Amino acid sequence: MESAAASTRAATVDLRSLLSVAAGGLCALLLLLFATSPFPLPSSSSFLPFSPSPASVSSSSPRPLPPLFVESALSRPAPAPARLPRFAYLISGSAGEAAMLRRCLLALYHPRNSYILHLDAQAPDSDRAELAAFVAAHPVLAAARNVRVIEKANLVTYRGPTMVTTTLHAAAAFLWGEGRGRGADWDWFINLSASDYPLVTQDDLMHVFSKLPRDLNFIDHTSNMSWKAFARAMPLIIDPGLYMKTKGDLFWVPEKRSLPTAFKLFTGSAWMMLSRSFVEYLIWGWDNLPRTVLMYYANFISSPEGYFHTVACNADEFRNTTVNSDLHFIFWDNPPMQHPHYLTLDDWDRMVGSEAPFARKFLRDDPVLDKIDADILARGPDMVAPGGWCSSEKRDNGSDPCSAVGNAAFLRPGPGAARLQRLITSLLSEENFRPRQCKVEEQN
């Protein structure tokens, strides 16, 4: 009996040893297969019952920052199959600005881009009808079908939230398309006014931005509200443009409110270049931050100078994508007044030396615009700014070389591309990019 029991124990030990060896061999085989597999191993988060969205992760959990886009990265040539970027432009104006808006459109035009033109409700319907007729009759604009005129105009109140709603309206229209649910193919949304003007060609802009990550958002911003905290954030105002048919000034409610604690306020320039992913977040709002902040800024003076900045810098997905610049040359008083100076020929050296792709504000038909057309854009009167896409390279008897579209993907960048490249390299340098990104500063 004892010998039989001993034999049983020995068999059990041998079986366990055999199983251990087999298990070890199986593990080694699996590791070998994973090491030689062309597919990456799944991360630990892949085994969770769900992958938490960035908005659901606690703000106390540190998130790794994306790598810096420093000079060394920008100096590398773009990959051969790099896709050229496309831009979606909102150009807005008011009464008496239809001609300026049309000139700005021609200076900015490229068949790869998309454009929405908005004359607010203060402008007569005849101005919108004439603008739409101009687009329909222009041989290139009509053929490319990439320019739309907002027929049902919005009422925009100066310093009111209705400018934000107009901007969001255009952004949503770019995402939606012409009623078909599929918007145009574009990478960045740019809002301009009729008193803006480009300082580079669209070929210059596309050439430089083809090297950049498509998720960058160019927003001039700061958390230092200074006097704006008391003068703009705390007052309660009502914008009559939200519910009236005629334009009127804002009016104030006597009571004041405290500054928010659910999110941090940021302020800056009303002019910006936003990534498509950020615009989708603003319009679709898969968490409630864009809507909450929009409701707050409905009672905020000069809300276009804060809404987009506050959303971007309070959203985990986007705070690390901001570049602290509005890409504009604007000449302000010191300290700045409500409006910047109108630019003239006296500002030429400063304007070009800024290396910015856009400038504002300009008076209608100021001689400095003619100089920009001649020296930077090579644009003739009432013609679109030429580029590599134009079907003809030479003018015969003053004819328009861009009366038809050739190869829209062919670029012919000029000196403006070199200027813009220097600016972008500086903005994305180690000294300027991360240190100036959604930084929470002490209040003055």
Short mmCIF file of N, CA and C in Angstrom, two decimals, residues 23-144:
data_model
loop_
_atom_site.label_atom_id
_atom_site.label_comp_id
_atom_site.label_asym_id
_atom_site.label_seq_id
_atom_site.Cartn_x
_atom_site.Cartn_y
_atom_site.Cartn_z
N ALA A 23 3.77 25.03 -19.43
CA ALA A 23 3.28 26.40 -19.31
C ALA A 23 4.40 27.39 -19.59
N GLY A 24 5.59 27.10 -19.06
CA GLY A 24 6.72 27.99 -19.33
C GLY A 24 7.04 28.05 -20.80
N GLY A 25 7.01 26.92 -21.46
CA GLY A 25 7.28 26.90 -22.89
C GLY A 25 6.24 27.66 -23.68
N LEU A 26 4.96 27.51 -23.27
CA LEU A 26 3.89 28.22 -23.96
C LEU A 26 4.04 29.73 -23.82
N CYS A 27 4.41 30.18 -22.60
CA CYS A 27 4.64 31.63 -22.39
C CYS A 27 5.78 32.13 -23.25
N ALA A 28 6.85 31.36 -23.29
CA ALA A 28 8.00 31.76 -24.11
C ALA A 28 7.62 31.84 -25.58
N LEU A 29 6.80 30.86 -26.03
CA LEU A 29 6.36 30.87 -27.41
C LEU A 29 5.50 32.08 -27.73
N LEU A 30 4.58 32.44 -26.80
CA LEU A 30 3.72 33.60 -27.00
C LEU A 30 4.52 34.89 -27.05
N LEU A 31 5.50 35.01 -26.14
CA LEU A 31 6.35 36.20 -26.14
C LEU A 31 7.12 36.31 -27.45
N LEU A 32 7.59 35.17 -27.93
CA LEU A 32 8.33 35.17 -29.19
C LEU A 32 7.42 35.60 -30.35
N LEU A 33 6.17 35.12 -30.32
CA LEU A 33 5.24 35.48 -31.39
C LEU A 33 4.91 36.97 -31.35
N PHE A 34 4.68 37.53 -30.13
CA PHE A 34 4.39 38.95 -30.01
C PHE A 34 5.58 39.79 -30.44
N ALA A 35 6.77 39.33 -30.09
CA ALA A 35 7.98 40.11 -30.43
C ALA A 35 8.19 40.17 -31.93
N THR A 36 7.80 39.12 -32.63
CA THR A 36 8.01 39.09 -34.08
C THR A 36 6.78 39.48 -34.86
N SER A 37 5.66 39.78 -34.17
CA SER A 37 4.42 40.12 -34.86
C SER A 37 4.51 41.52 -35.44
N PRO A 38 3.93 41.76 -36.63
CA PRO A 38 3.91 43.11 -37.21
C PRO A 38 2.90 44.03 -36.53
N PHE A 39 2.06 43.51 -35.62
CA PHE A 39 1.05 44.32 -34.96
C PHE A 39 1.52 44.68 -33.56
N PRO A 40 1.28 45.94 -33.11
CA PRO A 40 1.72 46.34 -31.78
C PRO A 40 0.89 45.69 -30.69
N LEU A 41 1.53 45.53 -29.54
CA LEU A 41 0.80 45.03 -28.39
C LEU A 41 -0.22 46.05 -27.92
N PRO A 42 -1.39 45.64 -27.48
CA PRO A 42 -2.36 46.61 -26.98
C PRO A 42 -1.89 47.21 -25.67
N SER A 43 -2.27 48.49 -25.45
CA SER A 43 -1.92 49.12 -24.19
C SER A 43 -2.82 48.60 -23.08
N SER A 44 -2.43 48.94 -21.84
CA SER A 44 -3.22 48.44 -20.71
C SER A 44 -4.63 48.99 -20.74
N SER A 45 -4.79 50.21 -21.29
CA SER A 45 -6.14 50.79 -21.33
C SER A 45 -7.07 50.02 -22.25
N SER A 46 -6.47 49.24 -23.18
CA SER A 46 -7.32 48.50 -24.10
C SER A 46 -8.08 47.39 -23.38
N PHE A 47 -7.62 47.01 -22.19
CA PHE A 47 -8.28 45.93 -21.48
C PHE A 47 -9.33 46.46 -20.50
N LEU A 48 -9.49 47.82 -20.43
CA LEU A 48 -10.52 48.36 -19.57
C LEU A 48 -11.88 48.12 -20.22
N PRO A 49 -12.95 48.07 -19.40
CA PRO A 49 -14.27 47.90 -19.99
C PRO A 49 -14.64 49.05 -20.91
N PHE A 50 -14.05 50.27 -20.68
CA PHE A 50 -14.24 51.37 -21.62
C PHE A 50 -13.01 52.23 -21.51
N SER A 51 -12.74 52.99 -22.59
CA SER A 51 -11.62 53.92 -22.58
C SER A 51 -12.15 55.28 -22.22
N PRO A 52 -11.74 55.86 -21.09
CA PRO A 52 -12.29 57.15 -20.69
C PRO A 52 -11.87 58.24 -21.65
N SER A 53 -12.81 59.13 -21.94
CA SER A 53 -12.48 60.29 -22.77
C SER A 53 -11.65 61.25 -21.95
N PRO A 54 -10.88 62.14 -22.62
CA PRO A 54 -10.07 63.09 -21.87
C PRO A 54 -10.89 63.93 -20.92
N ALA A 55 -12.14 64.22 -21.27
CA ALA A 55 -12.96 65.05 -20.40
C ALA A 55 -13.32 64.33 -19.11
N SER A 56 -13.36 62.97 -19.12
CA SER A 56 -13.77 62.23 -17.94
C SER A 56 -12.61 61.91 -17.03
N VAL A 57 -11.37 62.21 -17.45
CA VAL A 57 -10.22 61.95 -16.61
C VAL A 57 -10.08 63.09 -15.62
N SER A 58 -9.80 62.78 -14.38
CA SER A 58 -9.66 63.80 -13.36
C SER A 58 -8.56 64.77 -13.72
N SER A 59 -8.79 66.06 -13.45
CA SER A 59 -7.79 67.07 -13.76
C SER A 59 -6.55 66.93 -12.90
N SER A 60 -6.64 66.15 -11.81
CA SER A 60 -5.48 65.96 -10.95
C SER A 60 -4.51 64.95 -11.54
N SER A 61 -4.95 64.18 -12.55
CA SER A 61 -4.08 63.20 -13.17
C SER A 61 -3.22 63.89 -14.21
N PRO A 62 -1.90 63.87 -14.05
CA PRO A 62 -1.05 64.54 -15.04
C PRO A 62 -1.13 63.86 -16.39
N ARG A 63 -1.22 64.69 -17.43
CA ARG A 63 -1.26 64.16 -18.79
C ARG A 63 0.02 64.51 -19.49
N PRO A 64 0.64 63.56 -20.16
CA PRO A 64 1.90 63.87 -20.84
C PRO A 64 1.68 64.89 -21.95
N LEU A 65 2.61 65.85 -22.04
CA LEU A 65 2.51 66.87 -23.07
C LEU A 65 3.02 66.33 -24.40
N PRO A 66 2.41 66.77 -25.50
CA PRO A 66 2.97 66.41 -26.80
C PRO A 66 4.36 67.00 -26.95
N PRO A 67 5.16 66.47 -27.84
CA PRO A 67 6.51 67.00 -28.01
C PRO A 67 6.46 68.43 -28.52
N LEU A 68 7.50 69.20 -28.20
CA LEU A 68 7.60 70.56 -28.68
C LEU A 68 7.84 70.57 -30.19
N PHE A 69 7.16 71.49 -30.88
CA PHE A 69 7.42 71.68 -32.29
C PHE A 69 8.47 72.78 -32.42
N VAL A 70 9.72 72.44 -32.21
CA VAL A 70 10.78 73.42 -32.15
C VAL A 70 11.42 73.58 -33.52
N GLU A 71 12.43 74.49 -33.59
CA GLU A 71 13.01 74.84 -34.88
C GLU A 71 13.54 73.63 -35.63
N SER A 72 14.16 72.70 -34.92
CA SER A 72 14.74 71.54 -35.60
C SER A 72 13.70 70.73 -36.34
N ALA A 73 12.49 70.63 -35.74
CA ALA A 73 11.42 69.88 -36.40
C ALA A 73 10.89 70.63 -37.61
N LEU A 74 10.79 71.96 -37.49
CA LEU A 74 10.26 72.75 -38.60
C LEU A 74 11.22 72.83 -39.76
N SER A 75 12.51 72.71 -39.47
CA SER A 75 13.50 72.85 -40.54
C SER A 75 13.57 71.61 -41.42
N ARG A 76 13.00 70.50 -40.94
CA ARG A 76 13.02 69.29 -41.75
C ARG A 76 12.04 69.43 -42.90
N PRO A 77 12.38 68.94 -44.08
CA PRO A 77 11.45 69.04 -45.21
C PRO A 77 10.21 68.21 -44.97
N ALA A 78 9.10 68.67 -45.50
CA ALA A 78 7.85 67.93 -45.34
C ALA A 78 7.93 66.62 -46.11
N PRO A 79 7.24 65.58 -45.65
CA PRO A 79 7.25 64.31 -46.38
C PRO A 79 6.74 64.51 -47.80
N ALA A 80 7.23 63.69 -48.70
CA ALA A 80 6.89 63.84 -50.12
C ALA A 80 5.38 63.84 -50.36
N PRO A 81 4.59 62.92 -49.72
CA PRO A 81 3.16 62.90 -50.01
C PRO A 81 2.35 63.85 -49.13
N ALA A 82 3.01 64.87 -48.50
CA ALA A 82 2.31 65.77 -47.59
C ALA A 82 1.12 66.42 -48.29
N ARG A 83 -0.02 66.35 -47.66
CA ARG A 83 -1.24 66.91 -48.24
C ARG A 83 -1.28 68.41 -48.00
N LEU A 84 -1.57 69.17 -49.02
CA LEU A 84 -1.66 70.61 -48.87
C LEU A 84 -2.87 70.96 -48.00
N PRO A 85 -2.71 71.92 -47.11
CA PRO A 85 -3.85 72.29 -46.26
C PRO A 85 -4.87 73.10 -47.04
N ARG A 86 -6.07 73.12 -46.52
CA ARG A 86 -7.14 73.96 -47.05
C ARG A 86 -7.67 74.83 -45.91
N PHE A 87 -8.11 76.04 -46.26
CA PHE A 87 -8.57 76.99 -45.26
C PHE A 87 -10.03 77.35 -45.53
N ALA A 88 -10.78 77.50 -44.45
CA ALA A 88 -12.18 77.92 -44.52
C ALA A 88 -12.26 79.33 -43.95
N TYR A 89 -12.56 80.30 -44.80
CA TYR A 89 -12.57 81.70 -44.42
C TYR A 89 -13.99 82.21 -44.21
N LEU A 90 -14.21 82.83 -43.04
CA LEU A 90 -15.39 83.66 -42.83
C LEU A 90 -14.93 85.12 -42.97
N ILE A 91 -15.51 85.85 -43.92
CA ILE A 91 -15.22 87.27 -44.08
C ILE A 91 -16.52 88.01 -43.80
N SER A 92 -16.53 88.84 -42.78
CA SER A 92 -17.77 89.49 -42.34
C SER A 92 -17.66 91.00 -42.48
N GLY A 93 -18.82 91.63 -42.67
CA GLY A 93 -18.87 93.08 -42.79
C GLY A 93 -20.25 93.59 -42.42
N SER A 94 -20.39 94.91 -42.54
CA SER A 94 -21.65 95.54 -42.18
C SER A 94 -22.03 96.53 -43.27
N ALA A 95 -22.92 97.45 -42.95
CA ALA A 95 -23.40 98.42 -43.94
C ALA A 95 -22.24 99.22 -44.50
N GLY A 96 -22.22 99.39 -45.82
CA GLY A 96 -21.19 100.17 -46.47
C GLY A 96 -19.89 99.45 -46.70
N GLU A 97 -19.82 98.14 -46.40
CA GLU A 97 -18.56 97.41 -46.50
C GLU A 97 -18.57 96.32 -47.57
N ALA A 98 -19.57 96.30 -48.43
CA ALA A 98 -19.67 95.25 -49.43
C ALA A 98 -18.48 95.30 -50.39
N ALA A 99 -18.07 96.49 -50.81
CA ALA A 99 -16.94 96.61 -51.74
C ALA A 99 -15.65 96.17 -51.07
N MET A 100 -15.46 96.52 -49.80
CA MET A 100 -14.26 96.09 -49.07
C MET A 100 -14.24 94.58 -48.92
N LEU A 101 -15.41 94.01 -48.63
CA LEU A 101 -15.49 92.56 -48.46
C LEU A 101 -15.14 91.85 -49.77
N ARG A 102 -15.63 92.39 -50.89
CA ARG A 102 -15.35 91.79 -52.19
C ARG A 102 -13.85 91.86 -52.51
N ARG A 103 -13.22 92.99 -52.20
CA ARG A 103 -11.79 93.13 -52.45
C ARG A 103 -10.99 92.18 -51.59
N CYS A 104 -11.38 92.04 -50.33
CA CYS A 104 -10.70 91.11 -49.43
C CYS A 104 -10.81 89.67 -49.94
N LEU A 105 -12.00 89.30 -50.43
CA LEU A 105 -12.20 87.96 -50.98
C LEU A 105 -11.25 87.70 -52.15
N LEU A 106 -11.15 88.63 -53.10
CA LEU A 106 -10.30 88.44 -54.26
C LEU A 106 -8.82 88.32 -53.86
N ALA A 107 -8.43 89.07 -52.84
CA ALA A 107 -7.04 89.02 -52.38
C ALA A 107 -6.74 87.70 -51.68
N LEU A 108 -7.76 87.05 -51.13
CA LEU A 108 -7.58 85.81 -50.37
C LEU A 108 -7.91 84.56 -51.18
N TYR A 109 -8.35 84.73 -52.41
CA TYR A 109 -8.97 83.60 -53.10
C TYR A 109 -7.96 82.53 -53.53
N HIS A 110 -8.39 81.30 -53.39
CA HIS A 110 -7.69 80.13 -53.93
C HIS A 110 -8.75 79.05 -54.16
N PRO A 111 -8.71 78.34 -55.27
CA PRO A 111 -9.77 77.35 -55.55
C PRO A 111 -9.81 76.18 -54.58
N ARG A 112 -8.73 75.94 -53.81
CA ARG A 112 -8.75 74.84 -52.85
C ARG A 112 -9.47 75.20 -51.55
N ASN A 113 -9.63 76.49 -51.29
CA ASN A 113 -10.22 76.93 -50.04
C ASN A 113 -11.74 77.00 -50.11
N SER A 114 -12.36 77.33 -48.97
CA SER A 114 -13.79 77.57 -48.90
C SER A 114 -14.02 78.94 -48.27
N TYR A 115 -15.09 79.62 -48.68
CA TYR A 115 -15.33 80.99 -48.23
C TYR A 115 -16.82 81.18 -47.92
N ILE A 116 -17.09 81.86 -46.82
CA ILE A 116 -18.43 82.31 -46.49
C ILE A 116 -18.37 83.81 -46.27
N LEU A 117 -19.25 84.54 -46.96
CA LEU A 117 -19.31 85.99 -46.86
C LEU A 117 -20.58 86.37 -46.11
N HIS A 118 -20.41 87.24 -45.10
CA HIS A 118 -21.57 87.63 -44.29
C HIS A 118 -21.61 89.14 -44.12
N LEU A 119 -22.63 89.75 -44.67
CA LEU A 119 -22.95 91.15 -44.41
C LEU A 119 -24.09 91.16 -43.40
N ASP A 120 -23.89 91.78 -42.25
CA ASP A 120 -24.89 91.67 -41.20
C ASP A 120 -26.17 92.40 -41.58
N ALA A 121 -27.18 92.26 -40.73
CA ALA A 121 -28.51 92.74 -41.07
C ALA A 121 -28.61 94.25 -41.16
N GLN A 122 -27.57 94.96 -40.71
CA GLN A 122 -27.58 96.42 -40.87
C GLN A 122 -27.36 96.81 -42.33
N ALA A 123 -26.69 95.96 -43.10
CA ALA A 123 -26.50 96.21 -44.53
C ALA A 123 -27.80 95.94 -45.27
N PRO A 124 -28.11 96.72 -46.30
CA PRO A 124 -29.36 96.48 -47.05
C PRO A 124 -29.31 95.17 -47.81
N ASP A 125 -30.48 94.62 -48.06
CA ASP A 125 -30.56 93.37 -48.82
C ASP A 125 -29.95 93.51 -50.21
N SER A 126 -30.00 94.71 -50.77
CA SER A 126 -29.43 94.91 -52.10
C SER A 126 -27.92 94.65 -52.12
N ASP A 127 -27.23 94.96 -51.01
CA ASP A 127 -25.79 94.69 -50.95
C ASP A 127 -25.52 93.19 -51.01
N ARG A 128 -26.32 92.41 -50.29
CA ARG A 128 -26.14 90.96 -50.31
C ARG A 128 -26.48 90.39 -51.69
N ALA A 129 -27.53 90.93 -52.30
CA ALA A 129 -27.92 90.46 -53.63
C ALA A 129 -26.82 90.77 -54.65
N GLU A 130 -26.24 91.95 -54.57
CA GLU A 130 -25.16 92.32 -55.49
C GLU A 130 -23.92 91.47 -55.26
N LEU A 131 -23.64 91.17 -53.99
CA LEU A 131 -22.49 90.34 -53.66
C LEU A 131 -22.68 88.93 -54.20
N ALA A 132 -23.88 88.38 -54.03
CA ALA A 132 -24.17 87.04 -54.56
C ALA A 132 -24.11 87.03 -56.07
N ALA A 133 -24.59 88.10 -56.71
CA ALA A 133 -24.53 88.17 -58.17
C ALA A 133 -23.09 88.26 -58.66
N PHE A 134 -22.24 88.97 -57.93
CA PHE A 134 -20.83 89.06 -58.29
C PHE A 134 -20.17 87.68 -58.25
N VAL A 135 -20.45 86.92 -57.19
CA VAL A 135 -19.88 85.58 -57.07
C VAL A 135 -20.38 84.68 -58.19
N ALA A 136 -21.67 84.76 -58.49
CA ALA A 136 -22.26 83.90 -59.53
C ALA A 136 -21.74 84.24 -60.92
N ALA A 137 -21.36 85.51 -61.15
CA ALA A 137 -20.92 85.93 -62.48
C ALA A 137 -19.42 85.78 -62.68
N HIS A 138 -18.66 85.64 -61.60
CA HIS A 138 -17.21 85.55 -61.74
C HIS A 138 -16.85 84.18 -62.31
N PRO A 139 -16.06 84.12 -63.37
CA PRO A 139 -15.82 82.82 -64.03
C PRO A 139 -15.13 81.79 -63.14
N VAL A 140 -14.18 82.21 -62.30
CA VAL A 140 -13.45 81.26 -61.45
C VAL A 140 -14.26 80.92 -60.21
N LEU A 141 -14.79 81.93 -59.53
CA LEU A 141 -15.56 81.68 -58.31
C LEU A 141 -16.78 80.82 -58.60
N ALA A 142 -17.44 81.09 -59.71
CA ALA A 142 -18.64 80.32 -60.06
C ALA A 142 -18.28 78.89 -60.44
N ALA A 143 -17.16 78.71 -61.15
CA ALA A 143 -16.78 77.37 -61.57
C ALA A 143 -16.35 76.52 -60.39
N ALA A 144 -15.61 77.12 -59.45
CA ALA A 144 -15.12 76.35 -58.29
C ALA A 144 -16.22 76.10 -57.26
#
